[in-house]
Amino acid sequence: MYRKGILMISKNLVFKGPMQPELEEKELASPKPDELQCRASRSLISAGTEIRCLKGVFEPGTNWESWVRYPFYPGYSMAATVVAAGAETTGFKPGDRVFAHAPHCRYFNIPASMANHIPDGVSDQEAVWTTMGRITQNGVRRAQVQLGDYVVVIGSGIVGLLTMQFAKIAGAARIIAVDMNENGLELAQKLGADYLIKSYAKEAKGEIERLTKGRMADIVFDATGNPKVLADACLLARKNGKILIIGDTTEPHKQALGPGVVSNYLTIMGAHAKMLADFDNPFYPYTWQRVHEIFYDYLMQGRIRVSELMTLEVAPEEMPELYRKLAADTTLATGIQIDWERSL
């Protein structure tokens, strides 16, 4: 929607302050010479991250404290269509479908260098999972999953379920999913988990010991974002095993090490969406563009599945109330997409 022939009016989701989600109208200027102007098709809600941003409880010195400034515009997984291209852009034209690291909004401008084409074989509903695919790829690559590994994934939300799939592709012999959420465990089984343990991590040691014939896990992924889980994860890894934290916490002072870190010479690592090469590099070729291509390739092969992860679809006008509900119970839905073509 244009106004005065220059400015576009966009509907945007905004957190005005802690626990203040609103839908606002905001003017959007014409794209700069190096930018694309895009119209949203779908965006994905990353409930774990975005609800932490909404609640606004962050410890000093954390990534969260420096990132979230109110008014805050949440969201980072967008499938969209190009409506205008700046004079200096190349490789894009109006009508192209693109994935963009953009917040939840109807229209937005983005540097062309930060957009990538969505292949014809990938739907918008699938493409919105690209950021989550990048995060979990980075985690599995960082942990160096190898042929024959027994991998434990604690948490069966979006991050955990994608991590399981990438770990299986990377060569894991067995995937063990640990969670108290029955719906999440059911999805884990559909998406390739070999064993399901319905328990808290600290109570899973005996069963993992049985399943691994006493060896314990080669790699443990903490995909919960819960600061209390790290200590329990240390109990589940074998000697010289690895623990990969792929869910960040807003309260790291609660994140204690468990027993055996020194005596079992464990390696504890973190992984983040930004853990990528800045440019093509023969020693580490995983730029964000290349990682996105890998994700799309696996989607088209059917080796990564995301359709089962989508459990709710909403119109833009439903977002404020939805966020208030999610803040009270983040288990309401595993994957929620906003359909920007739909209006109440």
One Martini backbone bead per residue (centre of mass of N, CA, C, O) as a GRO file, in nm:
protein
  344
    1MET     BB    1   0.093   0.038   0.026
    2TYR     BB    2   0.055   0.365  -0.087
    3ARG     BB    3   0.187   0.701  -0.009
    4LYS     BB    4   0.251   0.971  -0.207
    5GLY     BB    5   0.439   0.773  -0.395
    6ILE     BB    6   0.676   0.693  -0.162
    7LEU     BB    7   0.534   0.571   0.080
    8MET     BB    8   0.502   0.290   0.276
    9ILE     BB    9   0.262   0.085   0.445
   10SER     BB   10   0.323  -0.099   0.738
   11LYS     BB   11   0.291  -0.395   0.914
   12ASN     BB   12   0.403  -0.427   1.259
   13LEU     BB   13   0.575  -0.591   1.494
   14VAL     BB   14   0.582  -0.484   1.847
   15PHE     BB   15   0.783  -0.417   2.137
   16LYS     BB   16   0.737  -0.163   2.357
   17GLY     BB   17   0.775  -0.373   2.591
   18PRO     BB   18   0.737  -0.559   2.839
   19MET     BB   19   0.457  -0.724   2.755
   20GLN     BB   20   0.412  -0.535   2.457
   21PRO     BB   21   0.230  -0.638   2.210
   22GLU     BB   22   0.210  -0.498   1.871
   23LEU     BB   23   0.026  -0.349   1.601
   24GLU     BB   24   0.167  -0.149   1.343
   25GLU     BB   25   0.200   0.147   1.162
   26LYS     BB   26   0.457   0.203   0.901
   27GLU     BB   27   0.679   0.382   0.738
   28LEU     BB   28   0.829   0.325   0.406
   29ALA     BB   29   1.083   0.372   0.225
   30SER     BB   30   1.254   0.376  -0.030
   31PRO     BB   31   1.490   0.216  -0.176
   32LYS     BB   32   1.799   0.184  -0.195
   33PRO     BB   33   2.033   0.114  -0.432
   34ASP     BB   34   2.114  -0.167  -0.247
   35GLU     BB   35   1.804  -0.241  -0.235
   36LEU     BB   36   1.517  -0.420  -0.127
   37GLN     BB   37   1.172  -0.446  -0.181
   38CYS     BB   38   0.934  -0.618   0.032
   39ARG     BB   39   0.681  -0.881   0.048
   40ALA     BB   40   0.525  -1.062   0.259
   41SER     BB   41   0.431  -1.403   0.317
   42ARG     BB   42   0.624  -1.539   0.544
   43SER     BB   43   0.662  -1.611   0.900
   44LEU     BB   44   0.863  -1.714   1.177
   45ILE     BB   45   0.822  -1.831   1.500
   46SER     BB   46   1.059  -1.804   1.768
   47ALA     BB   47   0.955  -1.863   2.069
   48GLY     BB   48   1.197  -1.881   2.259
   49THR     BB   49   1.330  -1.610   2.177
   50GLU     BB   50   1.084  -1.405   2.163
   51ILE     BB   51   0.985  -1.439   2.459
   52ARG     BB   52   1.240  -1.333   2.588
   53CYS     BB   53   1.213  -1.053   2.457
   54LEU     BB   54   0.934  -0.987   2.583
   55LYS     BB   55   1.011  -1.014   2.890
   56GLY     BB   56   1.306  -0.876   2.959
   57VAL     BB   57   1.511  -1.096   3.101
   58PHE     BB   58   1.844  -0.976   3.160
   59GLU     BB   59   2.167  -1.010   3.186
   60PRO     BB   60   2.447  -0.868   3.227
   61GLY     BB   61   2.643  -0.913   2.926
   62THR     BB   62   2.450  -1.018   2.733
   63ASN     BB   63   2.323  -1.060   2.424
   64TRP     BB   64   2.038  -0.965   2.503
   65GLU     BB   65   2.100  -0.682   2.620
   66SER     BB   66   2.228  -0.570   2.341
   67TRP     BB   67   1.979  -0.640   2.149
   68VAL     BB   68   1.739  -0.550   2.335
   69ARG     BB   69   1.537  -0.270   2.224
   70TYR     BB   70   1.302  -0.046   2.310
   71PRO     BB   71   1.161  -0.081   2.052
   72PHE     BB   72   1.093  -0.418   1.932
   73TYR     BB   73   1.169  -0.623   1.636
   74PRO     BB   74   1.069  -0.925   1.571
   75GLY     BB   75   1.238  -1.150   1.388
   76TYR     BB   76   1.424  -1.386   1.122
   77SER     BB   77   1.195  -1.539   0.918
   78MET     BB   78   1.162  -1.472   0.565
   79ALA     BB   79   0.916  -1.480   0.314
   80ALA     BB   80   0.938  -1.317  -0.011
   81THR     BB   81   0.867  -1.039  -0.238
   82VAL     BB   82   0.974  -0.855  -0.489
   83VAL     BB   83   0.890  -0.499  -0.572
   84ALA     BB   84   1.187  -0.361  -0.550
   85ALA     BB   85   1.493  -0.233  -0.710
   86GLY     BB   86   1.777  -0.105  -0.688
   87ALA     BB   87   2.008   0.033  -0.908
   88GLU     BB   88   2.264  -0.150  -0.771
   89THR     BB   89   2.135  -0.409  -0.822
   90THR     BB   90   2.179  -0.770  -0.856
   91GLY     BB   91   1.979  -1.060  -0.940
   92PHE     BB   92   1.711  -0.883  -0.913
   93LYS     BB   93   1.343  -0.890  -0.928
   94PRO     BB   94   1.036  -0.846  -0.965
   95GLY     BB   95   0.891  -1.152  -0.816
   96ASP     BB   96   1.096  -1.256  -0.643
   97ARG     BB   97   1.194  -1.505  -0.430
   98VAL     BB   98   1.280  -1.454  -0.077
   99PHE     BB   99   1.514  -1.466   0.176
  100ALA     BB  100   1.496  -1.306   0.511
  101HIS     BB  101   1.641  -1.120   0.778
  102ALA     BB  102   1.334  -1.043   0.913
  103PRO     BB  103   1.085  -0.903   1.049
  104HIS     BB  104   0.758  -0.871   1.143
  105CYS     BB  105   0.628  -0.779   0.822
  106ARG     BB  106   0.492  -0.665   0.527
  107TYR     BB  107   0.725  -0.449   0.482
  108PHE     BB  108   1.069  -0.423   0.338
  109ASN     BB  109   1.414  -0.345   0.368
  110ILE     BB  110   1.710  -0.484   0.194
  111PRO     BB  111   1.999  -0.588   0.134
  112ALA     BB  112   2.090  -0.774  -0.132
  113SER     BB  113   2.327  -0.928   0.022
  114MET     BB  114   2.085  -1.045   0.242
  115ALA     BB  115   1.965  -1.208   0.006
  116ASN     BB  116   1.782  -1.506  -0.115
  117HIS     BB  117   1.694  -1.737  -0.319
  118ILE     BB  118   1.416  -1.934  -0.384
  119PRO     BB  119   1.362  -2.224  -0.485
  120ASP     BB  120   1.127  -2.389  -0.669
  121GLY     BB  121   1.139  -2.654  -0.464
  122VAL     BB  122   1.059  -2.425  -0.248
  123SER     BB  123   0.855  -2.318  -0.021
  124ASP     BB  124   0.755  -2.077   0.189
  125GLN     BB  125   0.693  -2.269   0.429
  126GLU     BB  126   0.996  -2.375   0.419
  127ALA     BB  127   1.182  -2.116   0.404
  128VAL     BB  128   1.126  -2.004   0.701
  129TRP     BB  129   1.350  -2.226   0.820
  130THR     BB  130   1.640  -2.122   0.755
  131THR     BB  131   1.754  -2.017   1.022
  132MET     BB  132   1.721  -2.286   1.175
  133GLY     BB  133   1.902  -2.440   0.976
  134ARG     BB  134   2.156  -2.276   1.042
  135ILE     BB  135   2.182  -2.324   1.343
  136THR     BB  136   2.191  -2.643   1.331
  137GLN     BB  137   2.421  -2.677   1.142
  138ASN     BB  138   2.632  -2.536   1.317
  139GLY     BB  139   2.613  -2.734   1.553
  140VAL     BB  140   2.687  -3.000   1.405
  141ARG     BB  141   2.954  -2.899   1.288
  142ARG     BB  142   3.089  -2.821   1.560
  143ALA     BB  143   3.060  -3.121   1.686
  144GLN     BB  144   3.142  -3.342   1.484
  145VAL     BB  145   2.973  -3.551   1.359
  146GLN     BB  146   2.993  -3.910   1.336
  147LEU     BB  147   3.031  -4.213   1.255
  148GLY     BB  148   2.850  -4.388   1.516
  149ASP     BB  149   2.716  -4.189   1.683
  150TYR     BB  150   2.585  -4.104   1.996
  151VAL     BB  151   2.295  -3.893   2.024
  152VAL     BB  152   2.192  -3.635   2.240
  153VAL     BB  153   1.870  -3.466   2.270
  154ILE     BB  154   1.776  -3.184   2.452
  155GLY     BB  155   1.495  -3.120   2.324
  156SER     BB  156   1.172  -3.088   2.116
  157GLY     BB  157   1.199  -2.851   1.950
  158ILE     BB  158   1.299  -2.696   1.681
  159VAL     BB  159   1.604  -2.730   1.734
  160GLY     BB  160   1.606  -3.030   1.813
  161LEU     BB  161   1.467  -3.149   1.552
  162LEU     BB  162   1.686  -3.044   1.352
  163THR     BB  163   1.934  -3.163   1.485
  164MET     BB  164   1.860  -3.459   1.446
  165GLN     BB  165   1.861  -3.455   1.135
  166PHE     BB  166   2.156  -3.357   1.091
  167ALA     BB  167   2.295  -3.581   1.255
  168LYS     BB  168   2.205  -3.812   1.072
  169ILE     BB  169   2.339  -3.708   0.813
  170ALA     BB  170   2.637  -3.698   0.952
  171GLY     BB  171   2.626  -4.020   1.102
  172ALA     BB  172   2.449  -4.102   1.313
  173ALA     BB  173   2.343  -4.397   1.463
  174ARG     BB  174   2.202  -4.253   1.722
  175ILE     BB  175   1.897  -4.108   1.847
  176ILE     BB  176   1.837  -3.930   2.159
  177ALA     BB  177   1.539  -3.828   2.309
  178VAL     BB  178   1.489  -3.558   2.555
  179ASP     BB  179   1.172  -3.526   2.730
  180MET     BB  180   0.847  -3.410   2.862
  181ASN     BB  181   0.725  -3.376   2.575
  182GLU     BB  182   0.511  -3.562   2.395
  183ASN     BB  183   0.486  -3.411   2.126
  184GLY     BB  184   0.790  -3.386   2.074
  185LEU     BB  185   0.850  -3.695   2.074
  186GLU     BB  186   0.668  -3.768   1.837
  187LEU     BB  187   0.824  -3.598   1.634
  188ALA     BB  188   1.099  -3.729   1.673
  189GLN     BB  189   1.013  -4.004   1.564
  190LYS     BB  190   0.926  -3.907   1.276
  191LEU     BB  191   1.236  -3.760   1.241
  192GLY     BB  192   1.450  -4.014   1.357
  193ALA     BB  193   1.436  -4.112   1.628
  194ASP     BB  194   1.530  -4.402   1.812
  195TYR     BB  195   1.497  -4.270   2.105
  196LEU     BB  196   1.280  -4.229   2.393
  197ILE     BB  197   1.285  -3.989   2.675
  198LYS     BB  198   1.068  -3.940   2.945
  199SER     BB  199   1.251  -3.680   3.088
  200TYR     BB  200   1.472  -3.552   3.264
  201ALA     BB  201   1.802  -3.528   3.229
  202LYS     BB  202   1.884  -3.628   3.524
  203GLU     BB  203   1.699  -3.910   3.465
  204ALA     BB  204   1.858  -4.041   3.192
  205LYS     BB  205   2.118  -4.203   3.253
  206GLY     BB  206   2.032  -4.504   3.278
  207GLU     BB  207   1.910  -4.533   2.989
  208ILE     BB  208   2.167  -4.447   2.833
  209GLU     BB  209   2.345  -4.667   2.944
  210ARG     BB  210   2.179  -4.898   2.821
  211LEU     BB  211   2.175  -4.807   2.514
  212THR     BB  212   2.517  -4.788   2.522
  213LYS     BB  213   2.652  -5.009   2.700
  214GLY     BB  214   2.801  -4.780   2.902
  215ARG     BB  215   2.928  -4.537   2.725
  216MET     BB  216   2.758  -4.322   2.632
  217ALA     BB  217   2.766  -4.022   2.490
  218ASP     BB  218   2.933  -3.852   2.246
  219ILE     BB  219   2.685  -3.643   2.212
  220VAL     BB  220   2.544  -3.340   2.359
  221PHE     BB  221   2.242  -3.162   2.318
  222ASP     BB  222   2.145  -2.833   2.418
  223ALA     BB  223   1.797  -2.728   2.325
  224THR     BB  224   1.653  -2.531   2.564
  225GLY     BB  225   1.765  -2.264   2.737
  226ASN     BB  226   1.822  -2.403   3.008
  227PRO     BB  227   2.048  -2.348   3.266
  228LYS     BB  228   2.011  -2.640   3.421
  229VAL     BB  229   2.106  -2.856   3.196
  230LEU     BB  230   2.415  -2.871   3.178
  231ALA     BB  231   2.478  -3.038   3.432
  232ASP     BB  232   2.319  -3.289   3.326
  233ALA     BB  233   2.470  -3.333   3.055
  234CYS     BB  234   2.743  -3.428   3.189
  235LEU     BB  235   2.619  -3.722   3.264
  236LEU     BB  236   2.578  -3.827   2.941
  237ALA     BB  237   2.878  -3.836   2.879
  238ARG     BB  238   3.154  -3.948   2.780
  239LYS     BB  239   3.464  -3.989   2.768
  240ASN     BB  240   3.559  -3.730   2.572
  241GLY     BB  241   3.314  -3.580   2.533
  242LYS     BB  242   3.031  -3.381   2.405
  243ILE     BB  243   2.898  -3.041   2.447
  244LEU     BB  244   2.618  -2.867   2.296
  245ILE     BB  245   2.514  -2.535   2.297
  246ILE     BB  246   2.195  -2.422   2.125
  247GLY     BB  247   2.061  -2.273   2.383
  248ASP     BB  248   2.013  -1.976   2.499
  249THR     BB  249   2.059  -1.775   2.791
  250THR     BB  250   1.952  -1.511   3.018
  251GLU     BB  251   2.086  -1.692   3.285
  252PRO     BB  252   2.409  -1.779   3.334
  253HIS     BB  253   2.435  -1.801   3.653
  254LYS     BB  254   2.268  -2.092   3.635
  255GLN     BB  255   2.518  -2.220   3.467
  256ALA     BB  256   2.634  -2.518   3.557
  257LEU     BB  257   2.859  -2.752   3.622
  258GLY     BB  258   2.912  -3.075   3.617
  259PRO     BB  259   3.015  -3.369   3.671
  260GLY     BB  260   3.326  -3.463   3.496
  261VAL     BB  261   3.472  -3.245   3.328
  262VAL     BB  262   3.763  -3.326   3.419
  263SER     BB  263   3.773  -3.644   3.466
  264ASN     BB  264   3.627  -3.672   3.158
  265TYR     BB  265   3.723  -3.466   2.952
  266LEU     BB  266   3.528  -3.244   2.856
  267THR     BB  267   3.350  -3.080   2.589
  268ILE     BB  268   3.244  -2.736   2.573
  269MET     BB  269   3.000  -2.584   2.356
  270GLY     BB  270   2.910  -2.334   2.115
  271ALA     BB  271   2.629  -2.205   1.910
  272HIS     BB  272   2.559  -1.985   1.626
  273ALA     BB  273   2.417  -1.818   1.361
  274LYS     BB  274   2.702  -1.638   1.319
  275MET     BB  275   2.882  -1.904   1.257
  276LEU     BB  276   3.048  -1.764   0.992
  277ALA     BB  277   3.165  -1.685   0.703
  278ASP     BB  278   3.231  -1.379   0.534
  279PHE     BB  279   3.379  -1.551   0.307
  280ASP     BB  280   3.523  -1.714   0.077
  281ASN     BB  281   3.680  -2.024   0.205
  282PRO     BB  282   3.873  -2.309   0.178
  283PHE     BB  283   3.884  -2.365   0.503
  284TYR     BB  284   3.576  -2.211   0.533
  285PRO     BB  285   3.285  -2.234   0.326
  286TYR     BB  286   3.052  -2.126   0.548
  287THR     BB  287   2.840  -1.940   0.442
  288TRP     BB  288   2.523  -1.832   0.446
  289GLN     BB  289   2.466  -1.908   0.152
  290ARG     BB  290   2.567  -2.204   0.169
  291VAL     BB  291   2.386  -2.298   0.403
  292HIS     BB  292   2.121  -2.245   0.256
  293GLU     BB  293   2.169  -2.437   0.019
  294ILE     BB  294   2.186  -2.693   0.189
  295PHE     BB  295   1.904  -2.678   0.306
  296TYR     BB  296   1.749  -2.687   0.037
  297ASP     BB  297   1.864  -2.953  -0.066
  298TYR     BB  298   1.748  -3.129   0.168
  299LEU     BB  299   1.455  -3.060   0.120
  300MET     BB  300   1.441  -3.169  -0.180
  301GLN     BB  301   1.533  -3.465  -0.083
  302GLY     BB  302   1.391  -3.527   0.213
  303ARG     BB  303   1.610  -3.512   0.465
  304ILE     BB  304   1.448  -3.258   0.536
  305ARG     BB  305   1.179  -3.187   0.771
  306VAL     BB  306   0.900  -2.931   0.826
  307SER     BB  307   0.591  -2.986   0.811
  308GLU     BB  308   0.560  -3.116   1.104
  309LEU     BB  309   0.635  -2.839   1.263
  310MET     BB  310   0.365  -2.725   1.176
  311THR     BB  311   0.084  -2.606   1.403
  312LEU     BB  312   0.047  -2.291   1.315
  313GLU     BB  313  -0.176  -2.034   1.172
  314VAL     BB  314  -0.164  -1.675   1.123
  315ALA     BB  315  -0.268  -1.363   1.146
  316PRO     BB  316  -0.152  -1.057   1.211
  317GLU     BB  317  -0.387  -0.972   1.419
  318GLU     BB  318  -0.311  -1.228   1.619
  319MET     BB  319  -0.033  -1.174   1.756
  320PRO     BB  320  -0.057  -1.034   2.033
  321GLU     BB  321  -0.222  -1.262   2.171
  322LEU     BB  322  -0.030  -1.493   2.111
  323TYR     BB  323   0.213  -1.386   2.278
  324ARG     BB  324   0.069  -1.395   2.548
  325LYS     BB  325   0.025  -1.702   2.545
  326LEU     BB  326   0.325  -1.791   2.509
  327ALA     BB  327   0.427  -1.663   2.775
  328ALA     BB  328   0.257  -1.881   2.942
  329ASP     BB  329   0.294  -2.109   2.685
  330THR     BB  330   0.544  -2.251   2.477
  331THR     BB  331   0.382  -2.540   2.408
  332LEU     BB  332   0.144  -2.474   2.207
  333ALA     BB  333   0.379  -2.456   1.976
  334THR     BB  334   0.626  -2.532   1.758
  335GLY     BB  335   0.511  -2.405   1.475
  336ILE     BB  336   0.477  -2.059   1.366
  337GLN     BB  337   0.287  -1.893   1.117
  338ILE     BB  338   0.274  -1.602   0.918
  339ASP     BB  339   0.010  -1.484   0.713
  340TRP     BB  340   0.033  -1.199   0.507
  341GLU     BB  341  -0.219  -1.265   0.304
  342ARG     BB  342  -0.380  -1.256   0.567
  343SER     BB  343  -0.703  -1.123   0.684
  344LEU     BB  344  -0.958  -1.029   0.920
   0.00000   0.00000   0.00000
